[in-house]
PDB file of C-alpha atoms in Angstrom:
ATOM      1  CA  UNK A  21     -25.169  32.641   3.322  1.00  0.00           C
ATOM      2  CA  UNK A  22     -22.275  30.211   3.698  1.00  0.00           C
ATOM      3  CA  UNK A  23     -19.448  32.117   4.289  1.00  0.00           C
ATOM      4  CA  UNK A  24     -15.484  30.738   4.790  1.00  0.00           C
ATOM      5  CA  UNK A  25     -12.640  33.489   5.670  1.00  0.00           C
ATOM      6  CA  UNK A  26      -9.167  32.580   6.232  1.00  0.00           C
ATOM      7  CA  UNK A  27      -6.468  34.290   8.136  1.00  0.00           C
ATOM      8  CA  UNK A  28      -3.347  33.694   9.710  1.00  0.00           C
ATOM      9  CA  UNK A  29      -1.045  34.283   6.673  1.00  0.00           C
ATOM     10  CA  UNK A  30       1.925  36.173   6.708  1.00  0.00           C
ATOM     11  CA  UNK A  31       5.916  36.087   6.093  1.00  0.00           C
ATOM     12  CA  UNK A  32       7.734  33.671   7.831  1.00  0.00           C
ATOM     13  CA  UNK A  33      11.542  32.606   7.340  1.00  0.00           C
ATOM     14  CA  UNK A  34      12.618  29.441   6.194  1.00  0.00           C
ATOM     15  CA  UNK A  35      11.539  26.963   8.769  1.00  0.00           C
ATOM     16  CA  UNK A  36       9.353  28.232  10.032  1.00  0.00           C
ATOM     17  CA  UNK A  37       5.552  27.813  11.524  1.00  0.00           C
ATOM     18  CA  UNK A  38       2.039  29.365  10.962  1.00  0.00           C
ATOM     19  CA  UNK A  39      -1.371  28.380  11.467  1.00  0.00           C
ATOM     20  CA  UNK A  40      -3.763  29.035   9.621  1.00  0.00           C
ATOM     21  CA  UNK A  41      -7.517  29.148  10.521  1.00  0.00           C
ATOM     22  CA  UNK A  42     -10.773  29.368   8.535  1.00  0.00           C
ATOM     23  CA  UNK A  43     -13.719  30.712  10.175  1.00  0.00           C
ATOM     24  CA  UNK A  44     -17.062  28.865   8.539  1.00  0.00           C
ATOM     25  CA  UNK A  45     -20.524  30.622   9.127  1.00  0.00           C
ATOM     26  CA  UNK A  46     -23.879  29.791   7.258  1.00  0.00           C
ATOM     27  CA  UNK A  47     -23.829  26.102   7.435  1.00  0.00           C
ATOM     28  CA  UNK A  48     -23.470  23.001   9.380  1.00  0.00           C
ATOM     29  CA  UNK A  49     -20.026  23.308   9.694  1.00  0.00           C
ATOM     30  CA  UNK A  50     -19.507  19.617  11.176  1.00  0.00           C
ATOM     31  CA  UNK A  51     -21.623  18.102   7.894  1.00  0.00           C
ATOM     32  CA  UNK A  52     -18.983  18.599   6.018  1.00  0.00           C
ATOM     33  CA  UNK A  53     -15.535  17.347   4.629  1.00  0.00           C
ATOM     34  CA  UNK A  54     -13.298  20.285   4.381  1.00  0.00           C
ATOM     35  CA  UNK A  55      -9.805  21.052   2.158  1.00  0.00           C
ATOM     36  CA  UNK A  56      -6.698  23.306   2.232  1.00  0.00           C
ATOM     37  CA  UNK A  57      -6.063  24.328  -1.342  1.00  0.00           C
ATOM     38  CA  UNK A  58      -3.296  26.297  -2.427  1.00  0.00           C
ATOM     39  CA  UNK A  59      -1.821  28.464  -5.007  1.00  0.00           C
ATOM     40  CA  UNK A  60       1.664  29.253  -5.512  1.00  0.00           C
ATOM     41  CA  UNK A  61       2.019  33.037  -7.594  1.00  0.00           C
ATOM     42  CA  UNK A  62       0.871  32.546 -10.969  1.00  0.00           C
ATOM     43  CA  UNK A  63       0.678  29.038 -11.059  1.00  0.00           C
ATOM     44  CA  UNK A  64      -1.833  26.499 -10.698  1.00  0.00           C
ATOM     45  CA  UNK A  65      -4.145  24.805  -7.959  1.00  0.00           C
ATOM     46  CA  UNK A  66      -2.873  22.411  -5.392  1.00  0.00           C
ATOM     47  CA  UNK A  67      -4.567  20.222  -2.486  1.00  0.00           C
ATOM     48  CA  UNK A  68      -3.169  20.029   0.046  1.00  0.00           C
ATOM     49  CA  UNK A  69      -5.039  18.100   3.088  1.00  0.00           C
ATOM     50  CA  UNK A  70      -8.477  17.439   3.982  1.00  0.00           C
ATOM     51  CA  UNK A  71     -10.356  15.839   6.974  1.00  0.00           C
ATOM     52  CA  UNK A  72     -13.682  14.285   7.997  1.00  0.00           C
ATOM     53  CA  UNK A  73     -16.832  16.050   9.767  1.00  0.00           C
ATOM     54  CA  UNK A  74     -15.325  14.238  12.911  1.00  0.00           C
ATOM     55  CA  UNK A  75     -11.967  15.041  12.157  1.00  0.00           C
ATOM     56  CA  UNK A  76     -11.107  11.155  12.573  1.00  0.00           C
ATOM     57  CA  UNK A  77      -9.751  10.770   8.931  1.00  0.00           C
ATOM     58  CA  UNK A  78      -6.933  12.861   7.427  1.00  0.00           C
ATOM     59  CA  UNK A  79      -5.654  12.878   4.084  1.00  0.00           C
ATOM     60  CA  UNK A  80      -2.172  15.157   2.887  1.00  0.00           C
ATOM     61  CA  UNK A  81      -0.482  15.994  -0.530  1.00  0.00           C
ATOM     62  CA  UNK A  82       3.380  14.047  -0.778  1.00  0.00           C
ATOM     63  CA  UNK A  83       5.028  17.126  -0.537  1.00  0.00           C
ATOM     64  CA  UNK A  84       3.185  18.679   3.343  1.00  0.00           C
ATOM     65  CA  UNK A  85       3.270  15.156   5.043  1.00  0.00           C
ATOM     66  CA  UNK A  86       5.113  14.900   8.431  1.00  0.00           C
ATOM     67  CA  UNK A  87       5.164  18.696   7.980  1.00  0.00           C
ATOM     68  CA  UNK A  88       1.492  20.259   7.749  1.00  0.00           C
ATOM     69  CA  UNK A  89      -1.013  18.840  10.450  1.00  0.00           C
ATOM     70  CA  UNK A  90      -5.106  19.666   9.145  1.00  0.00           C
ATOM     71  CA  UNK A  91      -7.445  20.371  12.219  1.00  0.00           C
ATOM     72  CA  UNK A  92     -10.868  21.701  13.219  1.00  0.00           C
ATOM     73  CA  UNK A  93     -12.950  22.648  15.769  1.00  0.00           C
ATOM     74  CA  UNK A  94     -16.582  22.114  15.585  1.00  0.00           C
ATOM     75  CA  UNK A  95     -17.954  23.457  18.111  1.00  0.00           C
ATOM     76  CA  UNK A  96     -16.019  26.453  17.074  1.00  0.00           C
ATOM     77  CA  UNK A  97     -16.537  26.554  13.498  1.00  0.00           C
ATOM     78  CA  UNK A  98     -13.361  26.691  12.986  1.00  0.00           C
ATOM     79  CA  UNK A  99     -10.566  24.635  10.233  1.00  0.00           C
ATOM     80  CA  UNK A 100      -7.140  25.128  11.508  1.00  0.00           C
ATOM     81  CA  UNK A 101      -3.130  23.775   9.248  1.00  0.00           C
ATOM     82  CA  UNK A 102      -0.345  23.852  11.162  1.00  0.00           C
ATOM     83  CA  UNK A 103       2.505  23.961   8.852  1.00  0.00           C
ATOM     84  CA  UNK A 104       6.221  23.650  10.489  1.00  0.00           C
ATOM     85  CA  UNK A 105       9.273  23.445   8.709  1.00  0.00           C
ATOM     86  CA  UNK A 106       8.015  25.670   6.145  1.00  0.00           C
ATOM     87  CA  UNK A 107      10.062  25.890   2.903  1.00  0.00           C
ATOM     88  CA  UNK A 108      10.145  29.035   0.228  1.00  0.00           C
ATOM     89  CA  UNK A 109       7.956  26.409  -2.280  1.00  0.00           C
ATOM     90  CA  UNK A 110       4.857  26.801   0.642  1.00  0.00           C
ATOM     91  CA  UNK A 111       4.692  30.414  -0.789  1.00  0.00           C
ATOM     92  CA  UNK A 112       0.912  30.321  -2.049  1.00  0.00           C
ATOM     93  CA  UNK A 113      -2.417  31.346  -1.506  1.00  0.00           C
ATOM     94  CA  UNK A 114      -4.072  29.166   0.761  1.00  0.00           C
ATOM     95  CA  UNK A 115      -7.725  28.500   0.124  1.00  0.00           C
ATOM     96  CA  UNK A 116     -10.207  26.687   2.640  1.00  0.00           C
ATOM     97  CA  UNK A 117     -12.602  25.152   0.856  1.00  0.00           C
ATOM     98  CA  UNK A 118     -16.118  22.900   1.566  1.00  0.00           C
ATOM     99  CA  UNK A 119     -16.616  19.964   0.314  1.00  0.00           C
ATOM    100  CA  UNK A 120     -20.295  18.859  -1.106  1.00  0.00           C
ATOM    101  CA  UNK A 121     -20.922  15.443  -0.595  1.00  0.00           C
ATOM    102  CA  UNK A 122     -22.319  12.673   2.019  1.00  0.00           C
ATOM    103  CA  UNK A 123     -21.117   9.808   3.647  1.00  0.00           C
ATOM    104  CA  UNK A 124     -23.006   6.473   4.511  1.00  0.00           C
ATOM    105  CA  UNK A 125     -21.614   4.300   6.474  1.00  0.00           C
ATOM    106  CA  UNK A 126     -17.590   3.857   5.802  1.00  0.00           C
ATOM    107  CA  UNK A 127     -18.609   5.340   2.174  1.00  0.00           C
ATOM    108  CA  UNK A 128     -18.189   8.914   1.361  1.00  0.00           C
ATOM    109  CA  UNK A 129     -19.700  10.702  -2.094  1.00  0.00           C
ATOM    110  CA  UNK A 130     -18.637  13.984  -3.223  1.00  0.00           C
ATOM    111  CA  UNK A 131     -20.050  16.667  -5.063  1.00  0.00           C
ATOM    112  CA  UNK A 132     -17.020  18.749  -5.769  1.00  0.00           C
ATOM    113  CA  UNK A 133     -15.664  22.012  -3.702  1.00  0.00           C
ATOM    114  CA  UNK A 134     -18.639  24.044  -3.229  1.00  0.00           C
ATOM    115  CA  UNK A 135     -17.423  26.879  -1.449  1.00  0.00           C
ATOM    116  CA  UNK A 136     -13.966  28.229  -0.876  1.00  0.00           C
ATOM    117  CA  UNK A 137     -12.937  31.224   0.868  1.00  0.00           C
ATOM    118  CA  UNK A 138     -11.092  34.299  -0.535  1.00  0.00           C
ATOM    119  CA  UNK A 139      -7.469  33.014   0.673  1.00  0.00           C
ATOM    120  CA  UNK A 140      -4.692  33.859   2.855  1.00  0.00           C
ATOM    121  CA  UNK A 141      -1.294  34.417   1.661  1.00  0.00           C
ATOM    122  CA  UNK A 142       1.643  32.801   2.710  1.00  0.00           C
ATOM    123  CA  UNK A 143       5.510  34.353   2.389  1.00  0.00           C
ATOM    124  CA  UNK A 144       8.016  31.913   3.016  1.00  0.00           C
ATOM    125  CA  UNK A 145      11.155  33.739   2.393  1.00  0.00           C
ATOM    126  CA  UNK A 146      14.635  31.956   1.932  1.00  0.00           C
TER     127      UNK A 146
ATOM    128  CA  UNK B  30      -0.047  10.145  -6.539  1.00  0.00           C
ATOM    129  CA  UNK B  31      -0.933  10.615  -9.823  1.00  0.00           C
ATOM    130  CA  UNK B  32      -1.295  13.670 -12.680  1.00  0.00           C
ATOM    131  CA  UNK B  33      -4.253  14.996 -14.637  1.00  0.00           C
ATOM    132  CA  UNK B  34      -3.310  16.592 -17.650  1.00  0.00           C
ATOM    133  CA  UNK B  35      -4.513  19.916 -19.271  1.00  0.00           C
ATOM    134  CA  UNK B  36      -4.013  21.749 -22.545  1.00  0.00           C
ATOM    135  CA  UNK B  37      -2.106  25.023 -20.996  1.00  0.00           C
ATOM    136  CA  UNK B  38      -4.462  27.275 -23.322  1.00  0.00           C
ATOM    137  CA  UNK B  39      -7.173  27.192 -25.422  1.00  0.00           C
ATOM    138  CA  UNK B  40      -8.597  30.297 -27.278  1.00  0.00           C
ATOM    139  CA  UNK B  41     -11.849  31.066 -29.365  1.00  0.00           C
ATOM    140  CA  UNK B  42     -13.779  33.469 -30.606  1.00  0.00           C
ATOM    141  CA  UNK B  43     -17.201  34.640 -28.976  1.00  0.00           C
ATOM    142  CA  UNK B  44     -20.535  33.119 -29.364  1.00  0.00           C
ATOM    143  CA  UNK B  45     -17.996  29.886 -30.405  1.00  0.00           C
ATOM    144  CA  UNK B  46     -17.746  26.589 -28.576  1.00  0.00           C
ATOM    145  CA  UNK B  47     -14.924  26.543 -26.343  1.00  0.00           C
ATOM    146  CA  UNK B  48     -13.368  22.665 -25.525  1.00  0.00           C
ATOM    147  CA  UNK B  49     -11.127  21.514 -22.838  1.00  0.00           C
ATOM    148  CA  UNK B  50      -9.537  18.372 -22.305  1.00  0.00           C
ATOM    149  CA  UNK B  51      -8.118  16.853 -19.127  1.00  0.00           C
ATOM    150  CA  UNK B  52      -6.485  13.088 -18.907  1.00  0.00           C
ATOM    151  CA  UNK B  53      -5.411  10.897 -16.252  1.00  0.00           C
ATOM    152  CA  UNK B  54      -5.999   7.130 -15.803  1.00  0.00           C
ATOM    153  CA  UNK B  55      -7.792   7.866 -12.595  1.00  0.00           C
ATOM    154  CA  UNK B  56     -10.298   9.190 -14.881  1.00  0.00           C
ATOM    155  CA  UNK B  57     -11.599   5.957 -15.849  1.00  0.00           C
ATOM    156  CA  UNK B  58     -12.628   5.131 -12.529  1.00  0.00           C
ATOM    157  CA  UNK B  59     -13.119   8.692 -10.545  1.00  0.00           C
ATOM    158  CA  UNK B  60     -15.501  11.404 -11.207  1.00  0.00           C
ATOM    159  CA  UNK B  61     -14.226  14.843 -12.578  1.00  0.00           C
ATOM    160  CA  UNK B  62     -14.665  18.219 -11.414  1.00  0.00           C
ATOM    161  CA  UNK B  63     -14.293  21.659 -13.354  1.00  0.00           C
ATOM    162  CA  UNK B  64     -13.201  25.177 -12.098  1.00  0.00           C
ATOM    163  CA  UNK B  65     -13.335  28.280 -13.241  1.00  0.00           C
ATOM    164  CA  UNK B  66     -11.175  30.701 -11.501  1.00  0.00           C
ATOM    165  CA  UNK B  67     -11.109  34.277 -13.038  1.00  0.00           C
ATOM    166  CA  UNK B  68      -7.783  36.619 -12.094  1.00  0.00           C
ATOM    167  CA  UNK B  69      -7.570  37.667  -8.125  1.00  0.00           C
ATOM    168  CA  UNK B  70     -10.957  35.344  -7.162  1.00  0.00           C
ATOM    169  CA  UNK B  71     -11.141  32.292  -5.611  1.00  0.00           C
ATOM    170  CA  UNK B  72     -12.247  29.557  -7.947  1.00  0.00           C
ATOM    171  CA  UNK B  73     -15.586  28.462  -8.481  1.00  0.00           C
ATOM    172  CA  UNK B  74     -17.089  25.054  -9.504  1.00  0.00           C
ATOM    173  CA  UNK B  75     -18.497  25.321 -12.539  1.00  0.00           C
ATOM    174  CA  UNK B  76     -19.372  21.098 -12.897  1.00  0.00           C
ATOM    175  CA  UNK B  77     -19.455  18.026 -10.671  1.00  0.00           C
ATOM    176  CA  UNK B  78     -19.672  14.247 -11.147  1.00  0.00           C
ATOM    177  CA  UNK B  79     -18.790  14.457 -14.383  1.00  0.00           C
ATOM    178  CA  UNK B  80     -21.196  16.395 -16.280  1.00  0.00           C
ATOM    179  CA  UNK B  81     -23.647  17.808 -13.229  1.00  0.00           C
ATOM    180  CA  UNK B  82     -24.171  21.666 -13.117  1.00  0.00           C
ATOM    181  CA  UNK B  83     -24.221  23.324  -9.824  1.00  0.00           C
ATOM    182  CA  UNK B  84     -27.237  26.018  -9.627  1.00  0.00           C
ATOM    183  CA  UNK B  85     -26.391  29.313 -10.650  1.00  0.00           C
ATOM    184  CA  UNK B  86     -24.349  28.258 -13.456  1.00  0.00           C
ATOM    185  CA  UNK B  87     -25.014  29.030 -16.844  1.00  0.00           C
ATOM    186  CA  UNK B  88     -26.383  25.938 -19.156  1.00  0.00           C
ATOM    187  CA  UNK B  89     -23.663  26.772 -21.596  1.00  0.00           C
ATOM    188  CA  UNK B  90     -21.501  24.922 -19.412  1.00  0.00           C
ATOM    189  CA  UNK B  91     -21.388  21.458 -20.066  1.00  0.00           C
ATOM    190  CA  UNK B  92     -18.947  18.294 -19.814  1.00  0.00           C
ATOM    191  CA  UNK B  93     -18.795  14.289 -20.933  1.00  0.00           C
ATOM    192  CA  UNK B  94     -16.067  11.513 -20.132  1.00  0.00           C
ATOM    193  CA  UNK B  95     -14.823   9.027 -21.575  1.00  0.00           C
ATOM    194  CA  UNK B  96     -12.264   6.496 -20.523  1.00  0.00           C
ATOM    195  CA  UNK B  97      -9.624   8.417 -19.518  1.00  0.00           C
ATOM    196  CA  UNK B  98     -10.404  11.798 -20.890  1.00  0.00           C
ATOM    197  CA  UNK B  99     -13.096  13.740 -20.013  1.00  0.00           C
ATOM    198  CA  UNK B 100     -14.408  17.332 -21.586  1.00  0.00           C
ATOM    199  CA  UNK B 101     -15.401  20.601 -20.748  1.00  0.00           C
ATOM    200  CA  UNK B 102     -17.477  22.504 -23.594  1.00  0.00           C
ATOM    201  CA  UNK B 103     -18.679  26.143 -23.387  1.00  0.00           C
ATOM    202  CA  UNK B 104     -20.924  26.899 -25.889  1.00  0.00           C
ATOM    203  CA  UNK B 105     -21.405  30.303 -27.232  1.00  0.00           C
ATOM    204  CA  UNK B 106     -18.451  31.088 -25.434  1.00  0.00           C
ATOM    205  CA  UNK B 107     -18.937  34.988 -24.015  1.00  0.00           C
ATOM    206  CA  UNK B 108     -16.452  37.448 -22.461  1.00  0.00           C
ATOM    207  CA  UNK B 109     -16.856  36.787 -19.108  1.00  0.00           C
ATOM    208  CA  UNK B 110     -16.057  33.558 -19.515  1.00  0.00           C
ATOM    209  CA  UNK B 111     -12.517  34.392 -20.433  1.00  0.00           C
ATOM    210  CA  UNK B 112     -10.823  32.963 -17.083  1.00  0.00           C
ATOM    211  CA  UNK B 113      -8.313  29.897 -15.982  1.00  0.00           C
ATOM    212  CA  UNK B 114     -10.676  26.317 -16.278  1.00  0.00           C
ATOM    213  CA  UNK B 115      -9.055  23.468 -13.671  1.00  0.00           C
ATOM    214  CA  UNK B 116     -10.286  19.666 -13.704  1.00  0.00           C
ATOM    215  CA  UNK B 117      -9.598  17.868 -10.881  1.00  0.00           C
ATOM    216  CA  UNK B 118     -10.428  14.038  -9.435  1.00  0.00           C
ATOM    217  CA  UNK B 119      -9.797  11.487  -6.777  1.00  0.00           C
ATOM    218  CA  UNK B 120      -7.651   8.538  -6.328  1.00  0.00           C
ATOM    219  CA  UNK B 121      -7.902   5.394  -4.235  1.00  0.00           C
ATOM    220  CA  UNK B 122      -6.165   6.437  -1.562  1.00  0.00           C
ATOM    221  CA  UNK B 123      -8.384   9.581  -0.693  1.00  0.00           C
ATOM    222  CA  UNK B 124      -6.194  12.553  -1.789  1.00  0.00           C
ATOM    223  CA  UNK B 125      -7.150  14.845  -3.983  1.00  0.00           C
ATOM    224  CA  UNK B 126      -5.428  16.300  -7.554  1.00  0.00           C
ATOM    225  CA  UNK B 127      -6.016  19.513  -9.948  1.00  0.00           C
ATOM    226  CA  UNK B 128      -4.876  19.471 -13.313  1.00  0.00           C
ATOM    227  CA  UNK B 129      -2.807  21.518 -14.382  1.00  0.00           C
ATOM    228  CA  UNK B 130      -5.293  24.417 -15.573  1.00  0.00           C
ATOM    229  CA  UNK B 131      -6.217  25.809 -19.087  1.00  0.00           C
ATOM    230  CA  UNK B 132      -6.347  29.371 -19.820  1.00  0.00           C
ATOM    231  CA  UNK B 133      -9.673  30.315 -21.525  1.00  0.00           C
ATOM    232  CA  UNK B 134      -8.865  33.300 -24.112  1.00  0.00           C
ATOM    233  CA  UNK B 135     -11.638  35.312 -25.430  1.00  0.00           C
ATOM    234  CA  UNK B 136     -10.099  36.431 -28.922  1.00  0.00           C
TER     235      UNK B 136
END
């Protein structure tokens, strides 16, 4: 059973850091792309990074670059975001997420987010 | 970046057909995905590549594109579909966006 569970939320004060990890069982955890997603209190979904099965490629929303850094560990199953300079408009749910798909060659297909984990809240207070 | 647009709510009646829009010029040139994300879960994809179905998901569930828009139906719409439905693409550049979400109301 594929299986994702975040922690590492909490509150933090303006400015500053958490990490965040998501543990991923029941799978080939280095097959796969995998996301942050987030969602503020009652308001919609956001992406907000994602990165390779190597963990070579990196892509961030406008509003986390230079700020959130998207990791992993393979051999450890694990997705990591470091996010610094945190501001009070980080206050979400954070969501890891899989991401279906294949690459071939430099191409990469997707099949959508096919698993996501319960989330982790985030407090950023001001 | 760019924006995929969503009708904030849509309601219906059971056993009716339920339809939800989402926009964005990406659209044209990206697939779309659908969510459905019911209060206090995690959302769940509900279509992929446009108008796939992921196993487990009811055949009720169906979608189409065109151009720039592309559709979500639900037909014979139930209770427990009753939830917040999110599209979301790609762009060029290798990011990802959600629209902006529709609430589904059960009337």
């Amino acid at each position: 059973e594929v299986q994702l569970v975040e922690s590492g939320g909490g509150l933090v004060q303006s400015g500053g850091s958490l990490r965040l990890s998501c543990a991923a069982s029941g799978f080939t955890f280095s097959s796969y792309w995998m996301s942050w997603v987030r969602q503020a209190p009652g308001k919609g979904l956001e992406w907000v990074a994602n990165i390779k099965q190597d963990g070579n490629d990196k892509y961030y929303v406008d509003s986390v670059k230079g700020r959130f850094t998207i990791s992993r560990d393979n051999a450890k199953n694990l997705l990591y975001l470091q996010m610094n300079g945190l501001r009070a408009e980080d206050t979400a749910v954070y969501y890891c997420a899989r991401e279906n798909g294949y690459c071939s060659g430099d191409n990469c297909y997707s099949w959508g987010f096919d698993y996501w984990g319960q989330g982790t809240l985030v407090t950023v207070s001001s | 970046s760019y924006e995929l647009t969503q009708p904030p709510s849509v309601s219906v009646s059971p056993g009716q057909t339920a339809r939800i829009t989402c926009s964005g010029d990406a659209l044209a040139k990206q697939y779309a995905y659908w969510y459905q994300q019911k209060p206090g879960q995690a959302p769940v994809l509900v279509i992929y590549k446009d108008s796939e179905r992921p196993s487990g998901i009811p055949e009720r569930f169906s979608a189409s594109s065109s151009g720039t828009t592309v559709m979500l139906t639900i037909s014979g719409v139930q209770a427990e579909d009753e939830a917040d439905y999110y599209c979301q693409s790609a762009d060029s550049s290798g990011t990802w966006v959600f629209g902006g979400g529709t609430k589904l109301t059960v009337l």
